[in-house]
Amino acid sequence: MTLLNKFMTLLAITALVGCGESKKKEENKGFEYEQPSNDAGTAEAPDLEPISNTVTITGNDLMKYNKKEIKVKAGEKVTLTLKHVGKLDKQVMGHNWVLLKKGVDLVDFATEAQTAVDNGYIPEGTDDVIAHTKMLGGGESDTIEFEAPEPGTYQFLCSFPGHYGVMQGEFIVED
Ligand SMILES: [Cu+2]
């Protein structure tokens, strides 16, 4: 009988402790609740990278740039390197990087550019472009330098026929 009593007491204590623990867990839960917003902050960390005017962007055989957005500082020279990290020939999967002036319609430009075969798909004598690289094939790269335009958001694209739909992005010049 005594033994059973002890056992019952032990059970009661265990239950109490268990209760306390589950209470603690709940408190922890409340604390952990704030973590998702912390995680989201971490996920956005790339935006907090210091802005550099030395930029490398790649293009691949899947017709993709590795960047949808490029940020630079105003009033400074930009050094931009385009690397074609694929293997395909530039006749088949050529890539360039073209920065358009503000107000230039990207689709209009790309449509005109695709007929400029002999000029690397840059319309001859165009006034629409701030800067552009050469047309590259797999394994090639080209580095260009230009003054950052005035603060604002500009568009860039690859002017190889049919690529602009996927290969385009925003070039943001920050004050
Ligand atoms: Cu391309």
JSON list of C-alpha atoms and ligand atoms in Angstrom, two decimals:
[
{"chain": "A", "resi": 1, "resn": "MET", "atom": "CA", "xyz": [0.00, 0.00, 0.00]},
{"chain": "A", "resi": 2, "resn": "THR", "atom": "CA", "xyz": [2.78, 2.33, 0.94]},
{"chain": "A", "resi": 3, "resn": "LEU", "atom": "CA", "xyz": [4.60, 1.45, -2.18]},
{"chain": "A", "resi": 4, "resn": "LEU", "atom": "CA", "xyz": [1.56, 2.17, -4.29]},
{"chain": "A", "resi": 5, "resn": "ASN", "atom": "CA", "xyz": [1.19, 5.51, -2.51]},
{"chain": "A", "resi": 6, "resn": "LYS", "atom": "CA", "xyz": [4.78, 6.36, -3.30]},
{"chain": "A", "resi": 7, "resn": "PHE", "atom": "CA", "xyz": [4.18, 5.36, -6.86]},
{"chain": "A", "resi": 8, "resn": "MET", "atom": "CA", "xyz": [1.09, 7.55, -7.05]},
{"chain": "A", "resi": 9, "resn": "THR", "atom": "CA", "xyz": [3.01, 10.47, -5.57]},
{"chain": "A", "resi": 10, "resn": "LEU", "atom": "CA", "xyz": [5.75, 9.94, -8.10]},
{"chain": "A", "resi": 11, "resn": "LEU", "atom": "CA", "xyz": [3.18, 9.90, -10.88]},
{"chain": "A", "resi": 12, "resn": "ALA", "atom": "CA", "xyz": [1.69, 13.13, -9.55]},
{"chain": "A", "resi": 13, "resn": "ILE", "atom": "CA", "xyz": [5.11, 14.79, -9.44]},
{"chain": "A", "resi": 14, "resn": "THR", "atom": "CA", "xyz": [5.91, 13.56, -12.92]},
{"chain": "A", "resi": 15, "resn": "ALA", "atom": "CA", "xyz": [2.63, 14.96, -14.14]},
{"chain": "A", "resi": 16, "resn": "LEU", "atom": "CA", "xyz": [3.35, 18.28, -12.44]},
{"chain": "A", "resi": 17, "resn": "VAL", "atom": "CA", "xyz": [6.83, 18.49, -13.89]},
{"chain": "A", "resi": 18, "resn": "GLY", "atom": "CA", "xyz": [5.43, 17.47, -17.24]},
{"chain": "A", "resi": 19, "resn": "CYS", "atom": "CA", "xyz": [2.94, 20.27, -16.95]},
{"chain": "A", "resi": 20, "resn": "GLY", "atom": "CA", "xyz": [5.64, 22.74, -16.11]},
{"chain": "A", "resi": 21, "resn": "GLU", "atom": "CA", "xyz": [7.66, 21.60, -19.06]},
{"chain": "A", "resi": 22, "resn": "SER", "atom": "CA", "xyz": [4.81, 21.93, -21.48]},
{"chain": "A", "resi": 23, "resn": "LYS", "atom": "CA", "xyz": [4.20, 25.41, -20.10]},
{"chain": "A", "resi": 24, "resn": "LYS", "atom": "CA", "xyz": [7.83, 26.25, -20.72]},
{"chain": "A", "resi": 25, "resn": "LYS", "atom": "CA", "xyz": [7.55, 24.91, -24.24]},
{"chain": "A", "resi": 26, "resn": "GLU", "atom": "CA", "xyz": [4.59, 27.15, -24.84]},
{"chain": "A", "resi": 27, "resn": "GLU", "atom": "CA", "xyz": [6.57, 30.12, -23.63]},
{"chain": "A", "resi": 28, "resn": "ASN", "atom": "CA", "xyz": [9.33, 29.10, -25.99]},
{"chain": "A", "resi": 29, "resn": "LYS", "atom": "CA", "xyz": [6.83, 28.84, -28.77]},
{"chain": "A", "resi": 30, "resn": "GLY", "atom": "CA", "xyz": [5.79, 32.39, -28.08]},
{"chain": "A", "resi": 31, "resn": "PHE", "atom": "CA", "xyz": [9.41, 33.40, -28.29]},
{"chain": "A", "resi": 32, "resn": "GLU", "atom": "CA", "xyz": [10.09, 31.41, -31.42]},
{"chain": "A", "resi": 33, "resn": "TYR", "atom": "CA", "xyz": [7.14, 33.07, -33.02]},
{"chain": "A", "resi": 34, "resn": "GLU", "atom": "CA", "xyz": [9.23, 36.10, -33.75]},
{"chain": "A", "resi": 35, "resn": "GLN", "atom": "CA", "xyz": [11.70, 34.04, -35.71]},
{"chain": "A", "resi": 36, "resn": "PRO", "atom": "CA", "xyz": [9.87, 33.93, -39.04]},
{"chain": "A", "resi": 37, "resn": "SER", "atom": "CA", "xyz": [10.28, 37.68, -39.43]},
{"chain": "A", "resi": 38, "resn": "ASN", "atom": "CA", "xyz": [13.94, 37.28, -38.54]},
{"chain": "A", "resi": 39, "resn": "ASP", "atom": "CA", "xyz": [14.27, 34.59, -41.17]},
{"chain": "A", "resi": 40, "resn": "ALA", "atom": "CA", "xyz": [12.63, 36.82, -43.73]},
{"chain": "A", "resi": 41, "resn": "GLY", "atom": "CA", "xyz": [15.13, 39.50, -42.84]},
{"chain": "A", "resi": 42, "resn": "THR", "atom": "CA", "xyz": [17.95, 37.07, -43.43]},
{"chain": "A", "resi": 43, "resn": "ALA", "atom": "CA", "xyz": [16.46, 36.02, -46.76]},
{"chain": "A", "resi": 44, "resn": "GLU", "atom": "CA", "xyz": [16.52, 39.62, -47.92]},
{"chain": "A", "resi": 45, "resn": "ALA", "atom": "CA", "xyz": [20.14, 39.98, -46.89]},
{"chain": "A", "resi": 46, "resn": "PRO", "atom": "CA", "xyz": [21.46, 40.13, -50.49]},
{"chain": "A", "resi": 47, "resn": "ASP", "atom": "CA", "xyz": [19.77, 43.54, -50.73]},
{"chain": "A", "resi": 48, "resn": "LEU", "atom": "CA", "xyz": [21.91, 44.72, -47.87]},
{"chain": "A", "resi": 49, "resn": "GLU", "atom": "CA", "xyz": [25.13, 43.90, -49.71]},
{"chain": "A", "resi": 50, "resn": "PRO", "atom": "CA", "xyz": [27.28, 46.96, -50.12]},
{"chain": "A", "resi": 51, "resn": "ILE", "atom": "CA", "xyz": [26.71, 48.47, -53.54]},
{"chain": "A", "resi": 52, "resn": "SER", "atom": "CA", "xyz": [29.66, 48.04, -55.83]},
{"chain": "A", "resi": 53, "resn": "ASN", "atom": "CA", "xyz": [30.22, 49.61, -59.22]},
{"chain": "A", "resi": 54, "resn": "THR", "atom": "CA", "xyz": [32.24, 46.59, -60.23]},
{"chain": "A", "resi": 55, "resn": "VAL", "atom": "CA", "xyz": [29.67, 44.14, -61.52]},
{"chain": "A", "resi": 56, "resn": "THR", "atom": "CA", "xyz": [29.85, 40.64, -62.95]},
{"chain": "A", "resi": 57, "resn": "ILE", "atom": "CA", "xyz": [26.86, 39.09, -64.62]},
{"chain": "A", "resi": 58, "resn": "THR", "atom": "CA", "xyz": [26.72, 35.71, -66.32]},
{"chain": "A", "resi": 59, "resn": "GLY", "atom": "CA", "xyz": [24.64, 34.26, -69.12]},
{"chain": "A", "resi": 60, "resn": "ASN", "atom": "CA", "xyz": [24.28, 30.52, -69.72]},
{"chain": "A", "resi": 61, "resn": "ASP", "atom": "CA", "xyz": [23.16, 27.93, -72.27]},
{"chain": "A", "resi": 62, "resn": "LEU", "atom": "CA", "xyz": [19.68, 27.94, -70.73]},
{"chain": "A", "resi": 63, "resn": "MET", "atom": "CA", "xyz": [19.22, 31.52, -71.94]},
{"chain": "A", "resi": 64, "resn": "LYS", "atom": "CA", "xyz": [19.46, 33.03, -68.49]},
{"chain": "A", "resi": 65, "resn": "TYR", "atom": "CA", "xyz": [21.32, 35.81, -66.75]},
{"chain": "A", "resi": 66, "resn": "ASN", "atom": "CA", "xyz": [22.25, 35.14, -63.12]},
{"chain": "A", "resi": 67, "resn": "LYS", "atom": "CA", "xyz": [20.97, 38.58, -62.12]},
{"chain": "A", "resi": 68, "resn": "LYS", "atom": "CA", "xyz": [17.59, 40.23, -62.47]},
{"chain": "A", "resi": 69, "resn": "GLU", "atom": "CA", "xyz": [18.74, 43.39, -60.78]},
{"chain": "A", "resi": 70, "resn": "ILE", "atom": "CA", "xyz": [21.98, 45.34, -60.68]},
{"chain": "A", "resi": 71, "resn": "LYS", "atom": "CA", "xyz": [22.54, 48.24, -58.27]},
{"chain": "A", "resi": 72, "resn": "VAL", "atom": "CA", "xyz": [25.29, 50.80, -58.64]},
{"chain": "A", "resi": 73, "resn": "LYS", "atom": "CA", "xyz": [26.19, 54.16, -57.16]},
{"chain": "A", "resi": 74, "resn": "ALA", "atom": "CA", "xyz": [25.58, 57.35, -59.10]},
{"chain": "A", "resi": 75, "resn": "GLY", "atom": "CA", "xyz": [28.42, 59.60, -60.18]},
{"chain": "A", "resi": 76, "resn": "GLU", "atom": "CA", "xyz": [30.96, 56.80, -60.44]},
{"chain": "A", "resi": 77, "resn": "LYS", "atom": "CA", "xyz": [32.36, 54.71, -63.20]},
{"chain": "A", "resi": 78, "resn": "VAL", "atom": "CA", "xyz": [30.81, 51.27, -63.67]},
{"chain": "A", "resi": 79, "resn": "THR", "atom": "CA", "xyz": [32.98, 48.31, -64.63]},
{"chain": "A", "resi": 80, "resn": "LEU", "atom": "CA", "xyz": [30.76, 45.53, -65.87]},
{"chain": "A", "resi": 81, "resn": "THR", "atom": "CA", "xyz": [31.82, 42.08, -66.97]},
{"chain": "A", "resi": 82, "resn": "LEU", "atom": "CA", "xyz": [29.53, 39.74, -68.85]},
{"chain": "A", "resi": 83, "resn": "LYS", "atom": "CA", "xyz": [30.61, 36.09, -68.80]},
{"chain": "A", "resi": 84, "resn": "HIS", "atom": "CA", "xyz": [29.02, 33.47, -71.00]},
{"chain": "A", "resi": 85, "resn": "VAL", "atom": "CA", "xyz": [29.35, 30.45, -68.75]},
{"chain": "A", "resi": 86, "resn": "GLY", "atom": "CA", "xyz": [27.81, 28.06, -71.29]},
{"chain": "A", "resi": 87, "resn": "LYS", "atom": "CA", "xyz": [29.36, 26.11, -74.16]},
{"chain": "A", "resi": 88, "resn": "LEU", "atom": "CA", "xyz": [27.13, 26.95, -77.10]},
{"chain": "A", "resi": 89, "resn": "ASP", "atom": "CA", "xyz": [28.30, 29.02, -80.05]},
{"chain": "A", "resi": 90, "resn": "LYS", "atom": "CA", "xyz": [27.30, 32.67, -80.27]},
{"chain": "A", "resi": 91, "resn": "GLN", "atom": "CA", "xyz": [25.40, 31.95, -83.49]},
{"chain": "A", "resi": 92, "resn": "VAL", "atom": "CA", "xyz": [23.09, 29.69, -81.50]},
{"chain": "A", "resi": 93, "resn": "MET", "atom": "CA", "xyz": [23.11, 31.03, -77.94]},
{"chain": "A", "resi": 94, "resn": "GLY", "atom": "CA", "xyz": [24.83, 34.40, -78.16]},
{"chain": "A", "resi": 95, "resn": "HIS", "atom": "CA", "xyz": [24.54, 36.78, -75.22]},
{"chain": "A", "resi": 96, "resn": "ASN", "atom": "CA", "xyz": [25.31, 40.44, -74.78]},
{"chain": "A", "resi": 97, "resn": "TRP", "atom": "CA", "xyz": [24.38, 42.98, -72.12]},
{"chain": "A", "resi": 98, "resn": "VAL", "atom": "CA", "xyz": [22.71, 46.14, -73.31]},
{"chain": "A", "resi": 99, "resn": "LEU", "atom": "CA", "xyz": [21.75, 49.04, -71.05]},
{"chain": "A", "resi": 100, "resn": "LEU", "atom": "CA", "xyz": [18.93, 51.16, -72.42]},
{"chain": "A", "resi": 101, "resn": "LYS", "atom": "CA", "xyz": [18.44, 54.86, -71.95]},
{"chain": "A", "resi": 102, "resn": "LYS", "atom": "CA", "xyz": [15.42, 55.94, -69.93]},
{"chain": "A", "resi": 103, "resn": "GLY", "atom": "CA", "xyz": [12.20, 56.00, -71.90]},
{"chain": "A", "resi": 104, "resn": "VAL", "atom": "CA", "xyz": [13.36, 53.53, -74.54]},
{"chain": "A", "resi": 105, "resn": "ASP", "atom": "CA", "xyz": [10.83, 50.76, -75.01]},
{"chain": "A", "resi": 106, "resn": "LEU", "atom": "CA", "xyz": [12.57, 47.43, -74.44]},
{"chain": "A", "resi": 107, "resn": "VAL", "atom": "CA", "xyz": [10.40, 45.43, -76.82]},
{"chain": "A", "resi": 108, "resn": "ASP", "atom": "CA", "xyz": [10.69, 48.04, -79.57]},
{"chain": "A", "resi": 109, "resn": "PHE", "atom": "CA", "xyz": [14.45, 48.09, -79.15]},
{"chain": "A", "resi": 110, "resn": "ALA", "atom": "CA", "xyz": [14.76, 44.29, -79.12]},
{"chain": "A", "resi": 111, "resn": "THR", "atom": "CA", "xyz": [12.58, 44.03, -82.21]},
{"chain": "A", "resi": 112, "resn": "GLU", "atom": "CA", "xyz": [14.78, 46.47, -84.09]},
{"chain": "A", "resi": 113, "resn": "ALA", "atom": "CA", "xyz": [17.96, 44.85, -82.74]},
{"chain": "A", "resi": 114, "resn": "GLN", "atom": "CA", "xyz": [17.18, 41.37, -83.99]},
{"chain": "A", "resi": 115, "resn": "THR", "atom": "CA", "xyz": [17.55, 42.53, -87.59]},
{"chain": "A", "resi": 116, "resn": "ALA", "atom": "CA", "xyz": [21.00, 44.03, -86.92]},
{"chain": "A", "resi": 117, "resn": "VAL", "atom": "CA", "xyz": [22.73, 40.69, -87.49]},
{"chain": "A", "resi": 118, "resn": "ASP", "atom": "CA", "xyz": [25.91, 42.20, -88.95]},
{"chain": "A", "resi": 119, "resn": "ASN", "atom": "CA", "xyz": [26.33, 44.61, -86.03]},
{"chain": "A", "resi": 120, "resn": "GLY", "atom": "CA", "xyz": [26.11, 42.09, -83.19]},
{"chain": "A", "resi": 121, "resn": "TYR", "atom": "CA", "xyz": [22.38, 42.75, -82.84]},
{"chain": "A", "resi": 122, "resn": "ILE", "atom": "CA", "xyz": [22.88, 46.39, -81.93]},
{"chain": "A", "resi": 123, "resn": "PRO", "atom": "CA", "xyz": [21.04, 48.70, -84.35]},
{"chain": "A", "resi": 124, "resn": "GLU", "atom": "CA", "xyz": [23.68, 50.69, -86.20]},
{"chain": "A", "resi": 125, "resn": "GLY", "atom": "CA", "xyz": [23.97, 54.31, -85.06]},
{"chain": "A", "resi": 126, "resn": "THR", "atom": "CA", "xyz": [21.39, 53.77, -82.33]},
{"chain": "A", "resi": 127, "resn": "ASP", "atom": "CA", "xyz": [20.78, 56.51, -79.77]},
{"chain": "A", "resi": 128, "resn": "ASP", "atom": "CA", "xyz": [18.89, 54.19, -77.42]},
{"chain": "A", "resi": 129, "resn": "VAL", "atom": "CA", "xyz": [21.85, 52.62, -75.62]},
{"chain": "A", "resi": 130, "resn": "ILE", "atom": "CA", "xyz": [23.94, 53.84, -72.68]},
{"chain": "A", "resi": 131, "resn": "ALA", "atom": "CA", "xyz": [26.43, 51.00, -72.93]},
{"chain": "A", "resi": 132, "resn": "HIS", "atom": "CA", "xyz": [26.69, 47.46, -74.25]},
{"chain": "A", "resi": 133, "resn": "THR", "atom": "CA", "xyz": [29.07, 44.51, -74.37]},
{"chain": "A", "resi": 134, "resn": "LYS", "atom": "CA", "xyz": [30.03, 42.45, -77.38]},
{"chain": "A", "resi": 135, "resn": "MET", "atom": "CA", "xyz": [27.92, 39.47, -78.39]},
{"chain": "A", "resi": 136, "resn": "LEU", "atom": "CA", "xyz": [29.54, 36.44, -76.73]},
{"chain": "A", "resi": 137, "resn": "GLY", "atom": "CA", "xyz": [29.55, 32.69, -77.22]},
{"chain": "A", "resi": 138, "resn": "GLY", "atom": "CA", "xyz": [30.15, 30.02, -74.58]},
{"chain": "A", "resi": 139, "resn": "GLY", "atom": "CA", "xyz": [33.33, 30.52, -72.55]},
{"chain": "A", "resi": 140, "resn": "GLU", "atom": "CA", "xyz": [33.81, 34.14, -73.65]},
{"chain": "A", "resi": 141, "resn": "SER", "atom": "CA", "xyz": [33.65, 37.29, -71.58]},
{"chain": "A", "resi": 142, "resn": "ASP", "atom": "CA", "xyz": [33.72, 41.02, -72.15]},
{"chain": "A", "resi": 143, "resn": "THR", "atom": "CA", "xyz": [34.32, 43.90, -69.75]},
{"chain": "A", "resi": 144, "resn": "ILE", "atom": "CA", "xyz": [33.03, 47.40, -70.39]},
{"chain": "A", "resi": 145, "resn": "GLU", "atom": "CA", "xyz": [33.40, 50.69, -68.52]},
{"chain": "A", "resi": 146, "resn": "PHE", "atom": "CA", "xyz": [30.94, 53.55, -68.52]},
{"chain": "A", "resi": 147, "resn": "GLU", "atom": "CA", "xyz": [29.83, 56.41, -66.32]},
{"chain": "A", "resi": 148, "resn": "ALA", "atom": "CA", "xyz": [26.81, 55.56, -64.17]},
{"chain": "A", "resi": 149, "resn": "PRO", "atom": "CA", "xyz": [23.84, 57.50, -65.54]},
{"chain": "A", "resi": 150, "resn": "GLU", "atom": "CA", "xyz": [21.77, 59.77, -63.28]},
{"chain": "A", "resi": 151, "resn": "PRO", "atom": "CA", "xyz": [19.96, 58.07, -60.37]},
{"chain": "A", "resi": 152, "resn": "GLY", "atom": "CA", "xyz": [16.97, 56.04, -61.41]},
{"chain": "A", "resi": 153, "resn": "THR", "atom": "CA", "xyz": [15.90, 52.67, -62.74]},
{"chain": "A", "resi": 154, "resn": "TYR", "atom": "CA", "xyz": [17.00, 51.56, -66.18]},
{"chain": "A", "resi": 155, "resn": "GLN", "atom": "CA", "xyz": [16.45, 48.37, -68.13]},
{"chain": "A", "resi": 156, "resn": "PHE", "atom": "CA", "xyz": [19.01, 45.94, -69.47]},
{"chain": "A", "resi": 157, "resn": "LEU", "atom": "CA", "xyz": [18.63, 43.06, -71.87]},
{"chain": "A", "resi": 158, "resn": "CYS", "atom": "CA", "xyz": [20.31, 40.58, -74.17]},
{"chain": "A", "resi": 159, "resn": "SER", "atom": "CA", "xyz": [19.52, 41.64, -77.73]},
{"chain": "A", "resi": 160, "resn": "PHE", "atom": "CA", "xyz": [20.09, 38.21, -79.31]},
{"chain": "A", "resi": 161, "resn": "PRO", "atom": "CA", "xyz": [16.89, 37.36, -81.21]},
{"chain": "A", "resi": 162, "resn": "GLY", "atom": "CA", "xyz": [14.26, 35.98, -78.85]},
{"chain": "A", "resi": 163, "resn": "HIS", "atom": "CA", "xyz": [16.29, 36.34, -75.65]},
{"chain": "A", "resi": 164, "resn": "TYR", "atom": "CA", "xyz": [14.96, 39.60, -74.22]},
{"chain": "A", "resi": 165, "resn": "GLY", "atom": "CA", "xyz": [11.76, 37.97, -72.90]},
{"chain": "A", "resi": 166, "resn": "VAL", "atom": "CA", "xyz": [13.79, 36.11, -70.28]},
{"chain": "A", "resi": 167, "resn": "MET", "atom": "CA", "xyz": [17.11, 37.90, -70.40]},
{"chain": "A", "resi": 168, "resn": "GLN", "atom": "CA", "xyz": [16.24, 41.31, -69.05]},
{"chain": "A", "resi": 169, "resn": "GLY", "atom": "CA", "xyz": [16.45, 43.09, -65.72]},
{"chain": "A", "resi": 170, "resn": "GLU", "atom": "CA", "xyz": [16.66, 46.37, -63.86]},
{"chain": "A", "resi": 171, "resn": "PHE", "atom": "CA", "xyz": [19.76, 48.49, -63.54]},
{"chain": "A", "resi": 172, "resn": "ILE", "atom": "CA", "xyz": [19.27, 50.72, -60.52]},
{"chain": "A", "resi": 173, "resn": "VAL", "atom": "CA", "xyz": [21.44, 53.78, -60.00]},
{"chain": "A", "resi": 174, "resn": "GLU", "atom": "CA", "xyz": [21.30, 54.93, -56.39]},
{"chain": "A", "resi": 175, "resn": "ASP", "atom": "CA", "xyz": [22.04, 58.41, -55.12]},
{"chain": "B", "resi": 1, "resn": "CU", "atom": "CU", "xyz": [21.22, 36.05, -74.95]}
]
